[in-house]
XYZ file of C-alpha atoms in Angstrom:
644
model
C -285.058 -90.657 -136.197
C -285.749 -91.165 -139.883
C -283.598 -89.053 -142.205
C -285.178 -86.054 -143.923
C -285.865 -86.320 -147.663
C -285.339 -83.550 -150.189
C -286.306 -83.756 -153.860
C -284.795 -81.834 -156.795
C -284.532 -82.102 -160.560
C -280.734 -81.986 -160.489
C -278.309 -82.585 -157.648
C -274.823 -81.199 -158.114
C -272.305 -82.497 -155.600
C -269.315 -80.192 -155.282
C -269.395 -76.386 -155.140
C -266.336 -76.075 -157.366
C -266.431 -73.743 -160.384
C -267.701 -76.715 -162.392
C -270.449 -77.296 -159.856
C -271.461 -73.654 -160.007
C -271.487 -73.742 -163.812
C -273.597 -76.908 -163.772
C -276.097 -75.485 -161.291
C -276.484 -72.278 -163.312
C -276.999 -74.071 -166.630
C -279.582 -76.455 -165.191
C -281.477 -73.705 -163.363
C -281.610 -71.527 -166.470
C -283.450 -74.364 -168.161
C -286.156 -74.329 -165.520
C -284.845 -77.084 -163.281
C -284.787 -77.139 -159.473
C -281.169 -77.612 -158.433
C -279.530 -78.615 -155.172
C -275.850 -77.652 -155.035
C -274.289 -79.621 -152.182
C -270.780 -78.748 -150.992
C -268.883 -80.682 -148.284
C -266.838 -77.667 -147.098
C -268.028 -74.325 -145.735
C -267.276 -72.431 -148.951
C -268.220 -72.563 -152.626
C -266.011 -71.655 -155.561
C -263.218 -74.181 -155.111
C -259.752 -72.887 -155.927
C -261.061 -69.773 -157.672
C -262.228 -68.492 -154.284
C -259.358 -70.088 -152.386
C -256.318 -68.238 -153.663
C -256.045 -69.084 -157.348
C -256.358 -65.500 -158.557
C -254.176 -65.720 -161.660
C -256.392 -67.479 -164.191
C -254.839 -70.467 -165.926
C -255.708 -69.782 -169.552
C -253.651 -68.535 -172.469
C -256.315 -66.451 -174.229
C -259.844 -65.331 -173.356
C -260.686 -65.659 -177.051
C -260.721 -69.427 -176.619
C -263.485 -69.564 -173.994
C -266.967 -68.206 -173.438
C -270.327 -68.696 -171.736
C -270.338 -68.675 -167.934
C -266.575 -68.106 -167.733
C -267.105 -64.914 -169.711
C -269.836 -63.913 -167.258
C -267.417 -64.439 -164.374
C -264.768 -62.256 -166.018
C -267.307 -59.516 -166.711
C -268.509 -59.430 -163.094
C -264.948 -59.317 -161.766
C -264.110 -56.406 -164.054
C -267.337 -54.593 -163.166
C -266.555 -54.970 -159.458
C -263.228 -53.215 -159.765
C -264.711 -50.506 -161.992
C -267.597 -49.822 -159.607
C -265.442 -49.758 -156.467
C -262.288 -48.040 -157.734
C -263.183 -46.330 -161.024
C -262.588 -47.061 -164.697
C -259.071 -45.596 -164.746
C -257.942 -47.142 -161.449
C -254.871 -49.268 -160.924
C -257.121 -52.036 -159.639
C -258.982 -52.184 -162.952
C -255.695 -52.305 -164.812
C -254.351 -55.029 -162.532
C -257.452 -57.220 -162.890
C -256.618 -57.690 -166.608
C -260.207 -57.780 -167.777
C -261.242 -60.074 -164.934
C -258.447 -62.628 -165.323
C -256.760 -61.585 -162.045
C -258.753 -61.137 -158.864
C -258.629 -61.245 -155.084
C -260.146 -64.346 -153.431
C -262.749 -62.222 -151.648
C -263.840 -60.714 -154.981
C -264.075 -64.152 -156.595
C -266.205 -65.306 -153.678
C -268.513 -62.314 -154.090
C -268.839 -62.933 -157.838
C -269.587 -66.637 -157.412
C -272.303 -65.844 -154.888
C -273.711 -63.256 -157.290
C -273.840 -65.787 -160.133
C -275.628 -68.301 -157.931
C -277.866 -65.663 -156.358
C -279.127 -64.662 -159.786
C -280.628 -68.146 -160.204
C -283.680 -68.620 -157.944
C -283.856 -72.273 -158.953
C -280.589 -73.066 -157.149
C -280.438 -74.002 -153.463
C -276.951 -74.149 -151.976
C -276.162 -76.430 -149.031
C -272.669 -76.237 -147.521
C -270.937 -78.505 -145.005
C -272.771 -81.581 -146.252
C -270.549 -84.638 -146.599
C -271.616 -87.433 -148.937
C -272.106 -90.719 -147.084
C -273.705 -93.111 -149.556
C -275.359 -93.461 -152.940
C -278.608 -95.341 -153.526
C -278.649 -97.137 -156.882
C -281.648 -98.535 -158.742
C -280.298 -100.640 -161.561
C -278.002 -98.452 -163.597
C -279.222 -95.122 -162.260
C -278.757 -93.099 -159.091
C -281.997 -92.814 -157.122
C -280.643 -90.706 -154.289
C -277.743 -89.840 -152.030
C -277.338 -89.498 -148.298
C -275.260 -86.675 -146.853
C -274.315 -85.689 -143.332
C -274.309 -82.197 -141.874
C -270.667 -81.761 -140.848
C -271.631 -79.763 -137.745
C -274.831 -81.353 -136.453
C -274.177 -84.884 -137.805
C -277.777 -84.952 -139.019
C -278.215 -87.251 -142.000
C -280.422 -86.303 -144.944
C -281.461 -88.256 -148.024
C -281.682 -86.298 -151.281
C -283.381 -87.502 -154.467
C -283.231 -86.176 -158.013
C -283.679 -87.144 -161.649
C -280.122 -86.157 -162.603
C -276.806 -86.058 -160.747
C -273.568 -84.236 -161.462
C -270.312 -85.008 -159.662
C -268.379 -81.737 -159.666
C -265.900 -82.634 -156.925
C -262.169 -82.529 -157.525
C -261.983 -86.058 -156.137
C -264.783 -87.797 -158.079
C -266.432 -88.995 -154.854
C -270.006 -89.343 -156.103
C -268.958 -91.221 -159.225
C -266.832 -93.623 -157.201
C -269.679 -94.352 -154.774
C -271.970 -94.974 -157.758
C -269.605 -97.676 -158.996
C -268.010 -95.793 -161.889
C -264.525 -97.209 -162.587
C -261.630 -94.795 -162.328
C -257.880 -94.555 -162.597
C -255.282 -92.910 -160.363
C -251.704 -92.212 -161.365
C -249.814 -92.110 -164.633
C -250.068 -94.194 -167.778
C -246.993 -95.513 -169.523
C -245.744 -94.130 -172.798
C -247.070 -97.204 -174.635
C -250.602 -97.363 -173.225
C -252.042 -94.477 -175.271
C -249.075 -93.671 -177.540
C -248.249 -90.536 -175.580
C -244.739 -89.351 -176.377
C -244.076 -87.722 -172.993
C -246.116 -89.891 -170.623
C -244.906 -91.760 -167.573
C -241.693 -91.216 -165.673
C -240.039 -88.044 -166.967
C -237.274 -85.642 -165.990
C -237.552 -82.344 -167.870
C -235.539 -79.164 -167.387
C -238.411 -76.708 -167.029
C -236.938 -73.720 -168.880
C -235.122 -75.399 -171.772
C -237.523 -78.374 -172.018
C -234.524 -80.685 -172.277
C -235.470 -84.279 -171.459
C -232.933 -85.677 -168.995
C -231.618 -89.223 -168.449
C -233.882 -91.451 -166.396
C -236.980 -90.552 -168.421
C -238.168 -94.114 -169.025
C -241.862 -93.400 -169.670
C -242.980 -96.111 -167.277
C -246.424 -95.796 -165.717
C -247.041 -95.766 -161.973
C -249.539 -94.721 -159.308
C -247.883 -91.394 -158.520
C -249.839 -88.141 -158.354
C -248.653 -84.665 -159.207
C -248.053 -82.548 -156.124
C -250.667 -80.552 -154.220
C -250.222 -77.247 -152.406
C -252.196 -74.217 -151.224
C -252.502 -71.025 -153.292
C -251.776 -68.342 -150.691
C -252.860 -64.710 -150.849
C -249.956 -62.598 -149.617
C -248.967 -58.937 -149.531
C -245.959 -56.748 -148.774
C -248.213 -53.849 -147.744
C -247.458 -53.242 -144.019
C -250.964 -51.863 -143.469
C -252.605 -55.087 -144.628
C -250.040 -57.680 -143.598
C -250.335 -60.522 -141.095
C -246.966 -62.053 -140.041
C -246.100 -65.652 -140.808
C -245.992 -67.918 -137.766
C -243.967 -70.999 -136.933
C -246.105 -74.156 -137.215
C -246.448 -76.630 -134.366
C -244.592 -79.374 -136.245
C -241.751 -77.366 -137.743
C -238.982 -79.471 -139.320
C -236.056 -77.343 -140.466
C -234.453 -80.242 -142.343
C -237.182 -80.109 -144.992
C -235.895 -76.754 -146.239
C -232.105 -76.820 -145.799
C -231.466 -77.812 -149.424
C -232.307 -74.190 -150.214
C -229.132 -73.099 -148.426
C -226.970 -74.810 -151.044
C -229.048 -73.395 -153.900
C -228.695 -69.879 -152.516
C -224.960 -70.275 -151.875
C -224.490 -71.532 -155.451
C -226.366 -68.540 -156.859
C -229.241 -70.595 -158.237
C -231.672 -68.713 -155.999
C -231.190 -65.022 -155.314
C -234.480 -63.685 -153.998
C -237.555 -64.638 -152.017
C -239.435 -64.558 -155.328
C -237.130 -67.266 -156.695
C -238.451 -69.671 -154.061
C -242.089 -68.592 -153.933
C -243.927 -67.595 -157.116
C -245.558 -64.212 -156.484
C -248.125 -63.448 -159.191
C -249.626 -59.968 -158.698
C -253.367 -59.491 -158.312
C -255.201 -56.233 -157.475
C -254.635 -54.212 -154.313
C -251.008 -55.174 -153.825
C -251.702 -58.850 -153.219
C -250.447 -62.048 -154.809
C -251.625 -65.400 -155.976
C -248.761 -67.306 -154.377
C -247.850 -70.616 -155.985
C -245.070 -73.141 -156.182
C -242.081 -71.756 -158.098
C -241.421 -73.951 -161.112
C -237.663 -73.319 -161.102
C -237.106 -74.157 -157.437
C -236.648 -77.697 -156.134
C -238.074 -76.784 -152.723
C -241.115 -74.557 -152.896
C -244.757 -74.735 -151.771
C -245.516 -78.065 -153.474
C -245.115 -81.211 -151.398
C -244.520 -84.059 -153.880
C -245.136 -87.627 -152.806
C -247.351 -86.913 -149.785
C -250.778 -86.915 -151.388
C -251.094 -90.574 -152.403
C -253.794 -91.336 -149.850
C -255.910 -88.300 -150.660
C -258.078 -89.373 -153.642
C -259.531 -92.444 -151.940
C -259.135 -91.213 -148.368
C -261.985 -90.590 -145.936
C -262.600 -87.200 -144.361
C -260.071 -87.619 -141.566
C -257.353 -88.866 -143.928
C -257.870 -85.936 -146.258
C -257.826 -83.514 -143.345
C -254.565 -85.061 -142.154
C -252.970 -84.623 -145.598
C -254.253 -81.053 -145.896
C -252.900 -80.203 -142.444
C -249.524 -81.672 -143.362
C -249.374 -79.518 -146.510
C -250.455 -76.413 -144.615
C -247.824 -76.858 -141.905
C -245.156 -77.637 -144.485
C -245.847 -74.325 -146.271
C -246.035 -72.419 -142.999
C -242.664 -73.907 -142.045
C -241.156 -72.927 -145.392
C -242.272 -69.321 -144.977
C -240.917 -69.241 -141.420
C -237.602 -70.698 -142.574
C -237.200 -68.087 -145.324
C -237.758 -65.254 -142.867
C -236.029 -66.512 -139.749
C -233.353 -69.165 -140.377
C -229.967 -67.882 -139.216
C -227.976 -69.620 -141.957
C -229.722 -67.664 -144.690
C -228.094 -64.393 -145.830
C -229.521 -61.452 -143.920
C -230.424 -59.686 -147.156
C -232.510 -62.707 -148.168
C -234.308 -62.827 -144.836
C -234.908 -59.091 -144.858
C -236.637 -59.317 -148.213
C -238.713 -62.287 -147.045
C -239.826 -60.377 -143.934
C -241.538 -57.807 -146.127
C -244.196 -60.402 -146.889
C -247.132 -61.752 -144.913
C -250.670 -63.022 -145.341
C -253.238 -60.503 -146.619
C -255.170 -59.465 -143.516
C -258.429 -58.934 -145.390
C -258.482 -62.386 -147.000
C -259.658 -65.682 -145.446
C -260.424 -64.228 -142.001
C -262.417 -67.365 -141.071
C -259.384 -69.639 -141.532
C -256.553 -67.580 -140.075
C -255.810 -65.863 -143.411
C -254.759 -69.213 -144.890
C -256.813 -70.611 -147.830
C -259.435 -73.165 -146.788
C -259.104 -75.381 -149.900
C -256.048 -77.501 -150.655
C -255.157 -77.475 -154.346
C -256.143 -80.950 -155.530
C -254.518 -80.806 -158.946
C -255.453 -84.374 -159.753
C -257.205 -87.224 -157.970
C -259.516 -89.849 -159.457
C -260.165 -89.780 -163.190
C -263.210 -91.726 -164.331
C -263.088 -94.241 -167.162
C -265.680 -92.747 -169.483
C -266.899 -93.033 -173.039
C -263.832 -91.229 -174.351
C -260.352 -91.023 -172.847
C -258.723 -87.652 -173.524
C -254.970 -88.025 -174.035
C -251.895 -85.945 -174.740
C -252.597 -86.480 -178.436
C -255.968 -84.712 -178.229
C -254.249 -81.471 -177.215
C -251.448 -81.591 -179.767
C -251.265 -80.988 -183.511
C -253.142 -83.760 -185.285
C -251.028 -85.448 -187.971
C -252.108 -84.185 -191.371
C -254.128 -81.265 -189.978
C -253.214 -77.735 -189.028
C -255.014 -78.010 -185.717
C -255.673 -80.425 -182.862
C -258.002 -83.410 -183.439
C -261.635 -82.678 -184.244
C -264.356 -84.137 -181.987
C -267.892 -84.410 -183.344
C -269.250 -84.206 -179.753
C -267.159 -81.267 -178.566
C -268.885 -79.227 -175.861
C -266.054 -76.888 -174.783
C -262.565 -75.783 -175.717
C -259.309 -75.753 -173.782
C -256.228 -73.604 -174.095
C -253.446 -74.285 -171.607
C -250.118 -76.069 -171.752
C -250.005 -79.799 -171.095
C -248.740 -79.480 -167.551
C -247.896 -81.464 -164.450
C -246.268 -80.684 -161.144
C -243.643 -82.966 -159.632
C -244.452 -86.472 -158.439
C -241.250 -86.979 -156.435
C -239.188 -84.795 -154.135
C -235.643 -83.792 -155.006
C -233.418 -86.810 -155.612
C -229.820 -87.424 -156.712
C -230.613 -87.912 -160.415
C -230.926 -84.491 -162.042
C -231.272 -83.007 -158.564
C -230.108 -79.555 -159.509
C -232.099 -79.384 -162.713
C -235.436 -81.193 -162.513
C -237.963 -82.777 -160.217
C -239.389 -85.966 -161.669
C -242.798 -85.475 -163.223
C -242.583 -81.669 -163.418
C -243.352 -80.552 -166.965
C -245.005 -77.833 -169.004
C -245.210 -78.126 -172.783
C -246.840 -74.934 -173.979
C -245.282 -74.981 -177.438
C -246.567 -78.496 -178.036
C -250.124 -77.724 -176.944
C -252.757 -76.465 -179.384
C -256.185 -75.034 -178.635
C -258.321 -78.162 -178.428
C -261.884 -79.430 -178.370
C -263.181 -81.291 -175.315
C -265.594 -84.106 -176.229
C -268.770 -84.769 -174.277
C -267.639 -88.373 -173.813
C -265.008 -87.433 -171.218
C -267.725 -86.731 -168.641
C -270.025 -89.628 -169.512
C -269.644 -92.917 -167.617
C -270.882 -96.049 -169.326
C -272.413 -97.601 -166.223
C -274.699 -94.901 -164.756
C -277.473 -93.419 -166.878
C -278.146 -90.196 -164.966
C -274.675 -89.060 -163.907
C -272.180 -86.650 -165.502
C -268.658 -85.978 -164.217
C -267.208 -82.656 -165.474
C -264.150 -82.423 -163.165
C -262.741 -85.914 -162.571
C -263.046 -86.458 -166.303
C -262.006 -89.454 -168.345
C -258.423 -88.670 -169.326
C -254.890 -89.888 -169.003
C -252.536 -88.112 -166.632
C -251.102 -86.168 -169.569
C -254.472 -85.263 -171.057
C -255.808 -84.281 -167.659
C -252.767 -82.039 -167.257
C -254.309 -79.426 -169.541
C -258.048 -79.948 -168.975
C -257.562 -79.549 -165.200
C -257.762 -75.745 -165.236
C -260.627 -73.932 -163.547
C -261.878 -71.975 -166.616
C -262.334 -75.227 -168.528
C -263.953 -76.981 -165.583
C -266.360 -74.049 -165.247
C -267.426 -74.509 -168.864
C -267.511 -78.297 -168.650
C -269.791 -77.926 -165.657
C -272.039 -75.591 -167.647
C -272.222 -78.171 -170.439
C -273.015 -80.902 -167.899
C -275.852 -78.830 -166.452
C -277.321 -78.242 -169.897
C -276.993 -81.932 -170.786
C -278.570 -83.095 -167.525
C -281.500 -80.769 -168.111
C -281.934 -82.067 -171.653
C -281.749 -85.661 -170.452
C -284.546 -85.091 -167.935
C -286.716 -83.082 -170.321
C -286.503 -85.703 -173.062
C -286.733 -88.628 -170.657
C -283.593 -90.281 -171.964
C -280.335 -91.338 -170.392
C -277.298 -89.074 -170.659
C -275.608 -91.548 -172.995
C -278.393 -91.152 -175.578
C -279.041 -87.413 -175.751
C -278.612 -85.790 -179.154
C -275.168 -84.214 -179.125
C -276.121 -81.855 -181.926
C -279.084 -80.459 -179.984
C -276.841 -80.031 -176.949
C -274.335 -78.195 -179.090
C -277.141 -75.962 -180.419
C -278.029 -74.998 -176.848
C -274.423 -74.376 -175.844
C -273.743 -72.233 -178.895
C -276.861 -70.187 -178.132
C -275.505 -69.700 -174.590
C -272.206 -68.363 -176.013
C -270.178 -71.424 -175.133
C -267.263 -72.023 -177.477
C -267.083 -75.603 -178.722
C -264.348 -74.941 -181.267
C -261.919 -72.151 -182.015
C -261.052 -70.109 -185.082
C -258.437 -67.400 -185.161
C -260.322 -65.427 -187.793
C -263.879 -65.521 -186.403
C -265.084 -63.266 -183.592
C -268.257 -63.826 -181.595
C -270.095 -61.032 -183.424
C -269.578 -62.516 -186.879
C -272.913 -63.410 -188.553
C -271.689 -66.936 -189.250
C -270.259 -67.507 -185.758
C -272.893 -70.016 -184.593
C -272.735 -72.071 -187.771
C -268.950 -72.116 -187.757
C -268.923 -73.223 -184.124
C -271.129 -76.170 -184.951
C -269.449 -77.252 -188.170
C -266.034 -76.753 -186.599
C -266.789 -79.980 -184.726
C -267.877 -81.855 -187.862
C -264.618 -81.896 -189.849
C -265.609 -79.046 -192.167
C -262.307 -77.277 -191.451
C -258.765 -78.603 -191.147
C -257.165 -75.591 -189.455
C -257.922 -72.726 -187.088
C -258.906 -70.531 -190.051
C -262.484 -70.695 -191.325
C -262.106 -67.850 -193.864
C -265.824 -67.026 -193.550
C -265.756 -63.986 -195.827
C -264.067 -65.700 -198.765
C -266.079 -67.073 -201.683
C -267.419 -70.562 -201.109
C -266.122 -72.959 -203.728
C -268.384 -75.517 -205.287
C -265.970 -78.184 -204.141
C -266.287 -77.131 -200.486
C -270.067 -76.798 -200.722
C -270.392 -80.293 -202.201
C -268.104 -81.891 -199.600
C -269.788 -80.053 -196.717
C -273.171 -81.299 -197.868
C -271.877 -84.842 -197.827
C -270.625 -84.417 -194.265
C -273.889 -82.758 -193.216
C -275.974 -85.708 -194.431
C -274.507 -87.824 -191.638
C -275.696 -85.327 -189.002
C -279.066 -85.390 -187.210
C -281.590 -83.776 -189.527
C -279.305 -83.933 -192.536
C -280.061 -87.261 -194.177
C -282.438 -85.769 -196.741
C -280.258 -82.843 -197.810
C -280.168 -82.769 -201.628
C -277.079 -82.398 -203.769
C -276.171 -79.093 -205.357
C -277.757 -78.476 -208.775
C -275.482 -79.976 -211.409
C -275.869 -76.830 -213.483
C -276.651 -73.164 -213.016
C -278.621 -73.094 -216.285
C -281.927 -74.432 -214.994
C -284.885 -72.594 -216.448
C -288.047 -72.163 -214.356
C -290.758 -74.774 -214.853
C -293.091 -73.741 -217.634
C -290.282 -72.383 -219.764
C -289.803 -74.193 -223.057
C -286.078 -75.028 -223.333
C -286.164 -76.545 -226.792
C -284.780 -76.732 -229.319
C -281.394 -77.232 -227.666
C -278.395 -79.283 -228.823
C -276.715 -80.508 -225.615
C -274.044 -82.404 -227.536
C -272.751 -79.169 -229.021
C -272.532 -77.271 -225.685
C -269.316 -76.706 -223.801
C -268.399 -79.787 -221.707
C -269.464 -79.341 -218.087
C -266.001 -80.105 -216.690
C -264.566 -77.253 -218.727
C -267.487 -75.012 -217.810
C -267.085 -75.541 -214.043
C -263.317 -75.188 -214.186
C -263.852 -71.582 -215.210
C -266.570 -70.999 -212.553
C -265.249 -72.669 -209.357
C -267.329 -70.690 -206.844
C -270.898 -71.070 -205.628
C -273.071 -68.350 -207.149
C -275.946 -66.823 -205.221
C -278.685 -67.894 -207.685
C -277.405 -71.463 -207.546
C -277.337 -71.409 -203.730
C -280.878 -70.012 -203.625
C -282.082 -72.846 -205.866
C -280.395 -75.375 -203.604
C -281.975 -73.873 -200.464
C -285.416 -74.082 -202.074
C -284.901 -77.769 -202.811
C -283.468 -78.394 -199.342
C -286.379 -76.881 -197.470
C -288.841 -78.848 -199.607
C -286.924 -82.050 -198.939
C -286.645 -81.412 -195.202
C -290.185 -80.131 -194.883
C -289.202 -76.930 -193.078
C -290.090 -73.272 -193.429
C -286.932 -71.223 -193.896
C -286.092 -67.993 -195.647
C -282.371 -67.462 -196.016
C -280.715 -64.034 -196.238
C -279.030 -65.489 -199.336
C -282.309 -65.031 -201.183
C -282.062 -61.268 -200.788
C -278.690 -60.858 -202.519
C -277.578 -60.239 -206.066
C -275.458 -62.263 -208.438
C -272.186 -62.219 -206.507
C -270.575 -65.360 -205.122
C -271.815 -66.769 -201.812
C -269.268 -66.624 -198.988
C -268.229 -69.611 -196.928
C -269.854 -68.064 -193.876
C -273.146 -67.463 -195.685
C -273.370 -71.020 -196.958
C -272.604 -72.736 -193.645
C -275.083 -70.420 -191.895
C -277.857 -71.471 -194.268
C -276.884 -75.108 -193.871
C -276.814 -74.828 -190.067
C -280.216 -73.134 -189.872
C -281.764 -75.827 -192.075
C -280.311 -78.594 -189.894
C -281.495 -76.935 -186.685
C -285.018 -76.621 -188.061
C -285.024 -80.234 -189.187
C -283.719 -81.434 -185.786
C -286.419 -79.508 -183.948
C -289.256 -81.376 -185.663
């Protein structure tokens, strides 16, 4: 039997948050989208137990992530009431039950008629025509029926980077050395998690090790909604006995010292590995075969992790050598009975914190998320399409070992105080070799750089940017490597995506869009834009110079050299220029850009650019122009020029 063929404008492989964001963005631009997911569920970790959102501030993100938060909050309000405990516990949508996240993700997708979702379709092969993907073949996991799918654009939104790898995109796995990208804390590292003390043995050598995986469980201590833990088939008590010494020594006192219990609504938890415990739900060192493994190998590794966690929970409740008080507390907990009923109340998705990372146009490193030397912010990226705001972070790469055994697991780190809000450049998702593929999850980054980008809110927004870029690439008939970044940024800004961050600019500020754009063009050296302060002539002149290098800006004229220009037709003689005050002295006393001078400049600019534009500046009086007003006028002129 010949395989069936299905055609779309965009194929997104991977129903992760990034895949959902990509599908939504592409569909909203009129494209027909196929979202293909190898498992039975969409939403990735956000619908599989990760209910405590990994982000430091909602002010640093927007677009589709903001839509997700709004729908989560509205769910709890509509079901439980505005003043309910559930609404309080959801923290504006940042904390949610897996079942609620699943409902919200389906709502977001259901609102886009251009998106078709196919689950349980495993990628088998990729058909290449020169440097572009012509189609893919996927297999129905249940029926084993094979289907060929064709599209103009492809987006790999899997955690593993499977589509990119099959398309021949080079990738890296493991950790870079300290020297490779000048990353201070890269490579082999022992770090005391609380004090951040770097311990002996931290050589910074690179290797092929991966940070640990686990499952994010949804648990409860509510007896009316609790399913007991069960002993797994392959229980090995010896894997957990190190906890006995930690408890006897007083390093661990409660069940919550071993298992991290982050509260989410309705008395449930997002249950994660506990950072301060050397034996928790992570399983370091047993995921090496996962990134490049086939389906059966990945299932074997996932099963091993699941049984390891099940054994840990059984040990904490039932082992006779544990203090009875400890076991009694542990017995209060069980799986939430109303979550994951299809998979025995255990999450279906293993937490793949890191797998393949493509080698793309730009490699994002530790240095891109730290304070840039000489600036009061992280590095500026002209092609930024999203922002990130989470500590540079990695889970352990090795199990407990003699060196530093009571203080640190090798590879476990979290450097929140070193991490700044950062821009994410478009180049991290762009491979050099394939002209119609974007990769918003397995992005081009070092292990350290990936350690902060790898959070679901950022992937959701990267996916949205990928969907918008893929749509633009098809519409303009150009490869993804050649699309106009500035036009893409225009679209993302219009869709409320943040591509830079300012502490002093809210989304409702009149200059918000312009400041977003120019925040990626080196107009500002800190996280303060000061939009309501007077614009100096010095800033206006320098900004114009920077703007001339941007698409649409080459013909921007200089500022008038004087504010004493009489209208044409006015006789300005006799006049003795040599006897007038020197211009340097004159401007020293008038350092700010006046409104009449700005209006004159705008008139010259629109004539030079050949655009029709009436600026609000032309309706003001004689007061100084603010920084926000000037960049808004400049941005609108550039947008009009780019659109021609």
